[in-house]
Short mmCIF file of C-alpha atoms in Angstrom, two decimals:
data_model
loop_
_atom_site.label_atom_id
_atom_site.label_comp_id
_atom_site.label_asym_id
_atom_site.label_seq_id
_atom_site.Cartn_x
_atom_site.Cartn_y
_atom_site.Cartn_z
CA MET A 1 -0.11 -0.13 0.23
CA ILE A 2 3.12 2.33 0.68
CA GLN A 3 4.83 2.08 -2.23
CA THR A 4 1.61 2.96 -4.37
CA ALA A 5 0.36 5.35 -2.01
CA LEU A 6 4.03 6.99 -2.73
CA ARG A 7 4.42 6.57 -6.23
CA ASN A 8 0.53 8.40 -6.40
CA THR A 9 1.01 10.54 -4.44
CA PHE A 10 4.88 11.63 -7.08
CA SER A 11 2.74 11.79 -9.92
CA LYS A 12 -0.42 14.06 -8.39
CA LEU A 13 2.06 16.87 -7.17
CA ILE A 14 4.04 16.78 -10.94
CA HIS A 15 1.54 16.69 -12.68
CA THR A 16 -1.47 18.41 -10.21
CA PRO A 17 0.38 22.00 -10.67
CA LEU A 18 -2.57 23.27 -7.94
CA LEU A 19 -1.87 21.18 -4.74
CA TRP A 20 0.82 23.39 -5.46
CA ILE A 21 -1.09 25.79 -3.90
CA SER A 22 -0.41 24.72 -0.19
CA GLY A 23 3.31 25.03 -0.47
CA VAL A 24 2.98 28.17 -1.70
CA TYR A 25 0.98 29.20 1.08
CA ALA A 26 3.00 27.62 3.54
CA GLY A 27 5.96 28.93 2.17
CA LEU A 28 5.13 32.59 2.52
CA ILE A 29 3.73 31.57 5.56
CA MET A 30 7.23 30.70 7.68
CA THR A 31 8.88 32.91 5.56
CA SER A 32 6.80 35.90 6.99
CA VAL A 33 7.57 34.08 10.62
CA ILE A 34 10.71 33.04 10.84
CA TRP A 35 11.27 36.58 9.27
CA LEU A 36 9.45 39.49 11.74
CA GLU A 37 11.43 36.98 14.56
CA PHE A 38 14.43 38.48 12.98
CA SER A 39 13.64 41.53 12.49
CA ASP A 40 11.70 42.68 16.46
CA GLY A 41 8.29 41.44 15.65
CA MET A 42 8.21 38.17 17.68
CA PHE A 43 4.49 39.16 18.82
CA LEU A 44 3.22 39.83 15.32
CA ALA A 45 4.07 37.50 13.93
CA GLY A 46 2.84 35.33 17.39
CA LYS A 47 -0.30 36.81 15.16
CA ILE A 48 0.46 35.49 11.93
CA ALA A 49 1.65 32.22 12.53
CA MET A 50 -2.29 31.53 14.83
CA LEU A 51 -3.88 32.75 12.09
CA SER A 52 -2.24 30.62 8.78
CA LEU A 53 -3.38 27.63 11.87
CA ILE A 54 -6.85 28.23 11.67
CA ALA A 55 -7.06 28.91 8.30
CA ALA A 56 -5.24 25.64 7.04
CA PRO A 57 -8.06 23.23 7.86
CA PHE A 58 -9.39 25.23 5.11
CA LEU A 59 -6.48 24.82 2.74
CA VAL A 60 -6.72 21.33 3.68
CA GLY A 61 -10.24 20.71 2.37
CA MET A 62 -9.42 22.62 -1.11
CA MET A 63 -6.43 20.21 -1.53
CA ASN A 64 -8.63 17.17 -0.61
CA PHE A 65 -11.08 18.28 -3.08
CA VAL A 66 -9.19 17.98 -6.17
CA LEU A 67 -7.20 15.24 -5.23
CA GLN A 68 -10.74 13.73 -4.88
CA THR A 69 -12.74 14.85 -7.66
CA GLY A 70 -9.36 16.50 -10.23
CA GLU A 71 -11.86 19.96 -10.41
CA LYS A 72 -9.84 23.48 -11.59
CA SER A 73 -12.75 25.52 -11.08
CA PRO A 74 -11.35 28.56 -8.22
CA ARG A 75 -14.78 29.19 -7.39
CA GLU A 76 -15.37 25.08 -6.63
CA ILE A 77 -12.16 24.75 -5.31
CA LEU A 78 -13.68 27.70 -2.88
CA SER A 79 -16.32 26.85 -1.82
CA ALA A 80 -15.38 22.80 -1.32
CA GLY A 81 -12.62 24.51 1.10
CA LEU A 82 -15.31 26.67 2.75
CA LYS A 83 -18.24 24.04 3.30
CA ASN A 84 -15.24 21.65 4.64
CA TYR A 85 -13.56 23.84 7.29
CA PHE A 86 -16.00 22.57 10.08
CA PRO A 87 -16.55 19.36 9.37
CA ILE A 88 -12.84 19.61 9.95
CA VAL A 89 -12.23 21.19 12.63
CA LEU A 90 -15.13 19.82 14.54
CA PRO A 91 -13.76 16.59 14.95
CA CYS A 92 -10.35 17.49 15.76
CA ILE A 93 -12.08 19.90 18.46
CA THR A 94 -14.19 16.72 20.02
CA LEU A 95 -10.78 14.35 19.99
CA ALA A 96 -8.90 16.86 21.68
CA GLY A 97 -11.71 17.85 24.62
CA MET A 98 -12.00 13.62 25.26
CA MET A 99 -8.45 13.94 25.53
CA PHE A 100 -8.06 16.42 27.82
CA ILE A 101 -10.99 14.78 29.81
CA LEU A 102 -9.07 11.10 29.66
CA MET A 103 -6.13 12.72 30.51
CA LEU A 104 -7.77 14.62 34.11
CA LEU A 105 -8.93 11.47 35.23
CA LEU A 106 -6.37 9.76 34.89
CA SER A 107 -4.57 12.01 36.29
CA ILE A 108 -6.78 11.63 39.30
CA PRO A 109 -5.51 8.28 41.02
CA LEU A 110 -1.73 9.46 39.79
CA SER A 111 -2.70 12.59 42.45
CA ILE A 112 -3.67 10.16 44.92
CA MET A 113 -1.01 8.00 44.83
CA GLY A 114 1.99 10.03 45.53
CA PHE A 115 2.26 10.30 41.34
CA GLY A 116 0.77 13.12 40.15
CA GLY A 117 3.80 16.05 40.49
CA ASP A 118 5.93 13.38 38.70
CA PRO A 119 7.44 14.29 35.85
CA TYR A 120 8.39 11.31 34.06
CA THR A 121 4.51 10.29 35.38
CA LEU A 122 2.88 13.23 33.89
CA THR A 123 4.69 12.73 30.80
CA GLY A 124 4.66 9.05 29.91
CA LEU A 125 0.55 10.01 30.53
CA THR A 126 0.53 12.30 27.86
CA ILE A 127 2.78 10.52 25.89
CA GLY A 128 0.89 7.65 25.75
CA ILE A 129 -2.62 9.53 24.83
CA VAL A 130 -1.47 11.62 22.62
CA ILE A 131 0.20 9.50 20.09
CA PRO A 132 -2.17 6.51 19.95
CA ALA A 133 -4.64 10.16 19.29
CA LEU A 134 -2.79 10.80 16.67
CA ILE A 135 -2.36 7.36 14.16
CA PHE A 136 -6.05 6.93 14.72
CA SER A 137 -7.04 10.54 14.03
CA LEU A 138 -5.01 10.20 10.68
CA TYR A 139 -7.79 9.85 8.59
CA ILE A 140 -10.32 13.05 10.19
CA ASP A 141 -9.99 14.90 7.73
CA ASN A 142 -9.36 12.94 4.31
CA VAL A 143 -12.60 11.34 5.57
CA ALA A 144 -14.52 14.84 6.11
CA VAL A 145 -14.27 15.98 2.82
CA CYS A 146 -14.70 12.85 1.11
CA GLU A 147 -17.30 10.85 3.12
CA LYS A 148 -19.20 13.74 4.21
CA ARG A 149 -19.85 11.51 8.05
CA ASN A 150 -21.11 13.69 10.83
CA ILE A 151 -18.11 14.71 13.82
CA PHE A 152 -17.81 11.05 15.39
CA GLY A 153 -18.40 9.24 12.07
CA THR A 154 -15.72 10.34 10.81
CA LEU A 155 -13.14 9.40 14.37
CA LYS A 156 -15.09 6.72 13.36
CA ARG A 157 -13.92 5.96 10.00
CA SER A 158 -11.02 7.52 10.86
CA LEU A 159 -10.72 4.03 14.15
CA GLU A 160 -11.33 1.46 11.70
CA LEU A 161 -9.47 2.69 8.59
CA VAL A 162 -6.27 3.31 10.68
CA SER A 163 -7.19 -0.95 12.36
CA LEU A 164 -7.61 -2.56 8.69
CA ASN A 165 -4.17 -1.35 7.80
CA PHE A 166 -2.72 -0.15 11.44
CA PHE A 167 0.74 -0.70 9.78
CA GLY A 168 0.19 1.24 6.39
CA ALA A 169 -0.77 3.84 9.27
CA ILE A 170 2.84 4.27 10.80
CA GLY A 171 4.21 4.23 7.40
CA TYR A 172 3.14 7.32 6.81
CA TYR A 173 4.15 9.11 10.17
CA ILE A 174 7.45 7.15 9.33
CA ILE A 175 7.95 8.15 5.87
CA SER A 176 7.24 11.01 7.23
CA ALA A 177 8.83 11.82 8.84
CA PHE A 178 12.22 10.49 7.22
CA PHE A 179 11.09 12.91 4.29
CA ILE A 180 11.28 15.82 6.08
CA LEU A 181 14.66 15.50 7.89
CA GLY A 182 15.33 14.44 4.00
CA VAL A 183 14.61 18.45 3.07
CA SER A 184 15.27 19.86 5.84
CA LEU A 185 18.71 18.60 5.50
CA PHE A 186 17.99 20.22 2.32
CA GLY A 187 17.67 23.64 3.19
CA ALA A 188 21.04 23.22 5.89
CA PHE A 189 22.99 22.50 3.97
CA LEU A 190 22.09 25.13 1.35
CA TRP A 191 21.07 27.51 4.49
CA GLY A 192 25.34 26.86 4.89
CA ILE A 193 26.52 28.11 1.30
CA ILE A 194 24.45 31.11 1.00
CA LEU A 195 26.61 31.68 4.24
CA ALA A 196 29.46 30.51 4.40
CA ASP A 197 31.17 33.28 4.81
CA LYS A 198 29.42 34.44 8.05
CA PHE A 199 30.56 31.57 9.83
CA THR A 200 34.90 31.40 8.36
CA PRO A 201 35.82 32.84 12.14
CA PHE A 202 34.84 28.69 13.46
CA ILE A 203 37.02 27.19 10.63
CA GLU A 204 39.85 26.64 12.80
CA MET A 205 37.65 25.19 15.52
CA ASN A 206 37.75 21.39 16.00
CA MET A 207 33.78 20.11 16.19
CA THR A 208 33.79 20.24 20.15
CA VAL A 209 34.76 23.61 20.69
CA GLN A 210 32.31 24.50 17.82
CA GLN A 211 28.99 22.99 19.06
CA GLU A 212 30.19 23.78 22.87
CA THR A 213 29.64 28.10 20.86
CA PHE A 214 26.80 27.68 19.44
CA SER A 215 25.12 25.44 21.97
CA HIS A 216 24.55 29.31 23.82
CA TYR A 217 23.93 31.18 21.30
CA THR A 218 21.55 33.47 21.84
CA LEU A 219 18.32 35.24 18.89
CA VAL A 220 20.15 38.26 19.46
CA ASP A 221 23.67 36.00 18.93
CA TRP A 222 22.43 34.99 16.00
CA GLN A 223 21.02 38.42 14.06
CA ASN A 224 24.14 39.96 15.20
CA LEU A 225 26.14 37.20 13.74
CA ILE A 226 24.35 36.62 10.16
CA GLY A 227 23.46 39.98 9.50
CA PRO A 228 19.82 41.28 7.84
CA GLU A 229 21.08 39.45 5.20
CA GLY A 230 21.70 36.46 6.83
CA SER A 231 18.18 36.93 8.59
CA LEU A 232 16.30 37.14 5.21
CA VAL A 233 18.58 34.37 3.19
CA THR A 234 17.36 31.75 6.76
CA ALA A 235 13.27 33.35 5.95
CA ILE A 236 13.51 32.23 2.70
CA VAL A 237 15.11 28.60 3.24
CA PHE A 238 12.48 27.63 6.16
CA GLY A 239 10.58 28.85 3.55
CA ILE A 240 11.81 26.48 0.80
CA VAL A 241 11.47 23.55 2.87
CA SER A 242 8.05 24.45 4.42
CA CYS A 243 7.06 24.18 0.78
CA ILE A 244 8.54 21.24 0.08
CA VAL A 245 7.18 19.15 2.31
CA VAL A 246 3.83 19.98 3.24
CA PRO A 247 2.41 18.72 -0.08
CA PHE A 248 4.35 15.93 0.10
CA LEU A 249 2.32 15.22 3.67
CA ILE A 250 -0.92 16.45 2.94
CA VAL A 251 -0.91 14.42 -0.90
CA PHE A 252 0.43 11.43 0.69
CA LYS A 253 -1.44 11.30 3.22
CA TYR A 254 -4.92 11.32 0.82
CA GLN A 255 -3.58 8.68 -0.73
CA CYS A 256 -2.67 6.38 1.86
CA TYR A 257 -6.39 6.86 2.41
CA SER A 258 -7.39 6.44 -0.65
CA GLU A 259 -5.37 2.85 -0.90
CA ILE A 260 -7.58 1.53 2.46
CA SER A 261 -10.56 2.99 2.05
CA GLN A 262 -11.26 0.37 -0.95
CA GLN A 263 -9.54 -2.30 0.94
CA THR A 264 -13.53 -4.03 2.57
CA ILE A 265 -13.73 -4.58 6.23
CA VAL A 266 -14.31 -8.58 6.46
CA GLU A 267 -17.32 -8.62 9.38
CA TYR A 268 -17.24 -12.82 10.89
CA GLY A 269 -20.83 -14.52 11.85
CA GLU A 270 -23.17 -16.79 10.80
CA PHE A 271 -27.31 -17.34 9.68
CA ASP A 272 -29.61 -18.52 11.56
CA GLU A 273 -32.31 -20.44 10.17
CA LYS A 274 -34.57 -17.69 10.03
CA GLY A 275 -32.41 -14.98 7.79
CA ARG A 276 -31.16 -13.30 10.36
CA TRP A 277 -27.80 -12.47 10.06
CA TYR A 278 -25.41 -12.29 13.67
CA LYS A 279 -22.31 -11.09 13.81
CA TYR A 280 -19.41 -12.40 15.88
#
């Protein structure tokens, strides 16, 4: 499944330019946020980042609609983004609420047993809830757009699809992580080549001294080191990485959903003498 989905992902990205809208959006947002942070505009950068996250489901809805229908009309695509905004957002909010309630309920007995203030216990509790939730809610946006189910129906369907091919979902996360790592390394290599002259004084230092020196650097120190031009280059490189990564993640996830949704869930049971079906 993963190989087919990956092959279809690259095919879609090559032959459907509209899918790169999500990348352009993410790249512009990331470039703006990084540039503002380096330009002492932390407050404005935070506002832009927050607004971009709020608008993200709109963009995801449009991309899923394009992948499902192949539609090219801007009006239809924008309309689909608006229609699918809340069907995507509401299941996510519901899931977040359920996770919070579950964490609260589980923290009560831990507090009674004396582990309420233990950071390791709380971290383990959080990981034990968040990781499974992220895995089993993988296809929420795809189901919301393509199958038009209600809130709990969307959550249930995503759970069913992941359960049908659990290792496929894990494979999505693993391949996505490697892809992000690879593109990030490319971005770091590009950044290092462009700003190589800024690091000339550190070339003669050994690796240990370099790591110790840079580990104490603050944002102001980095600003002074690379200068305004370096800040702009940094922002642009982050934007390029985001522009490549975001469309891949969206399209790859849709292709995994498309592959798994074509499989049939086998129900085991039998008919009685009156023709009634009993599910095991």
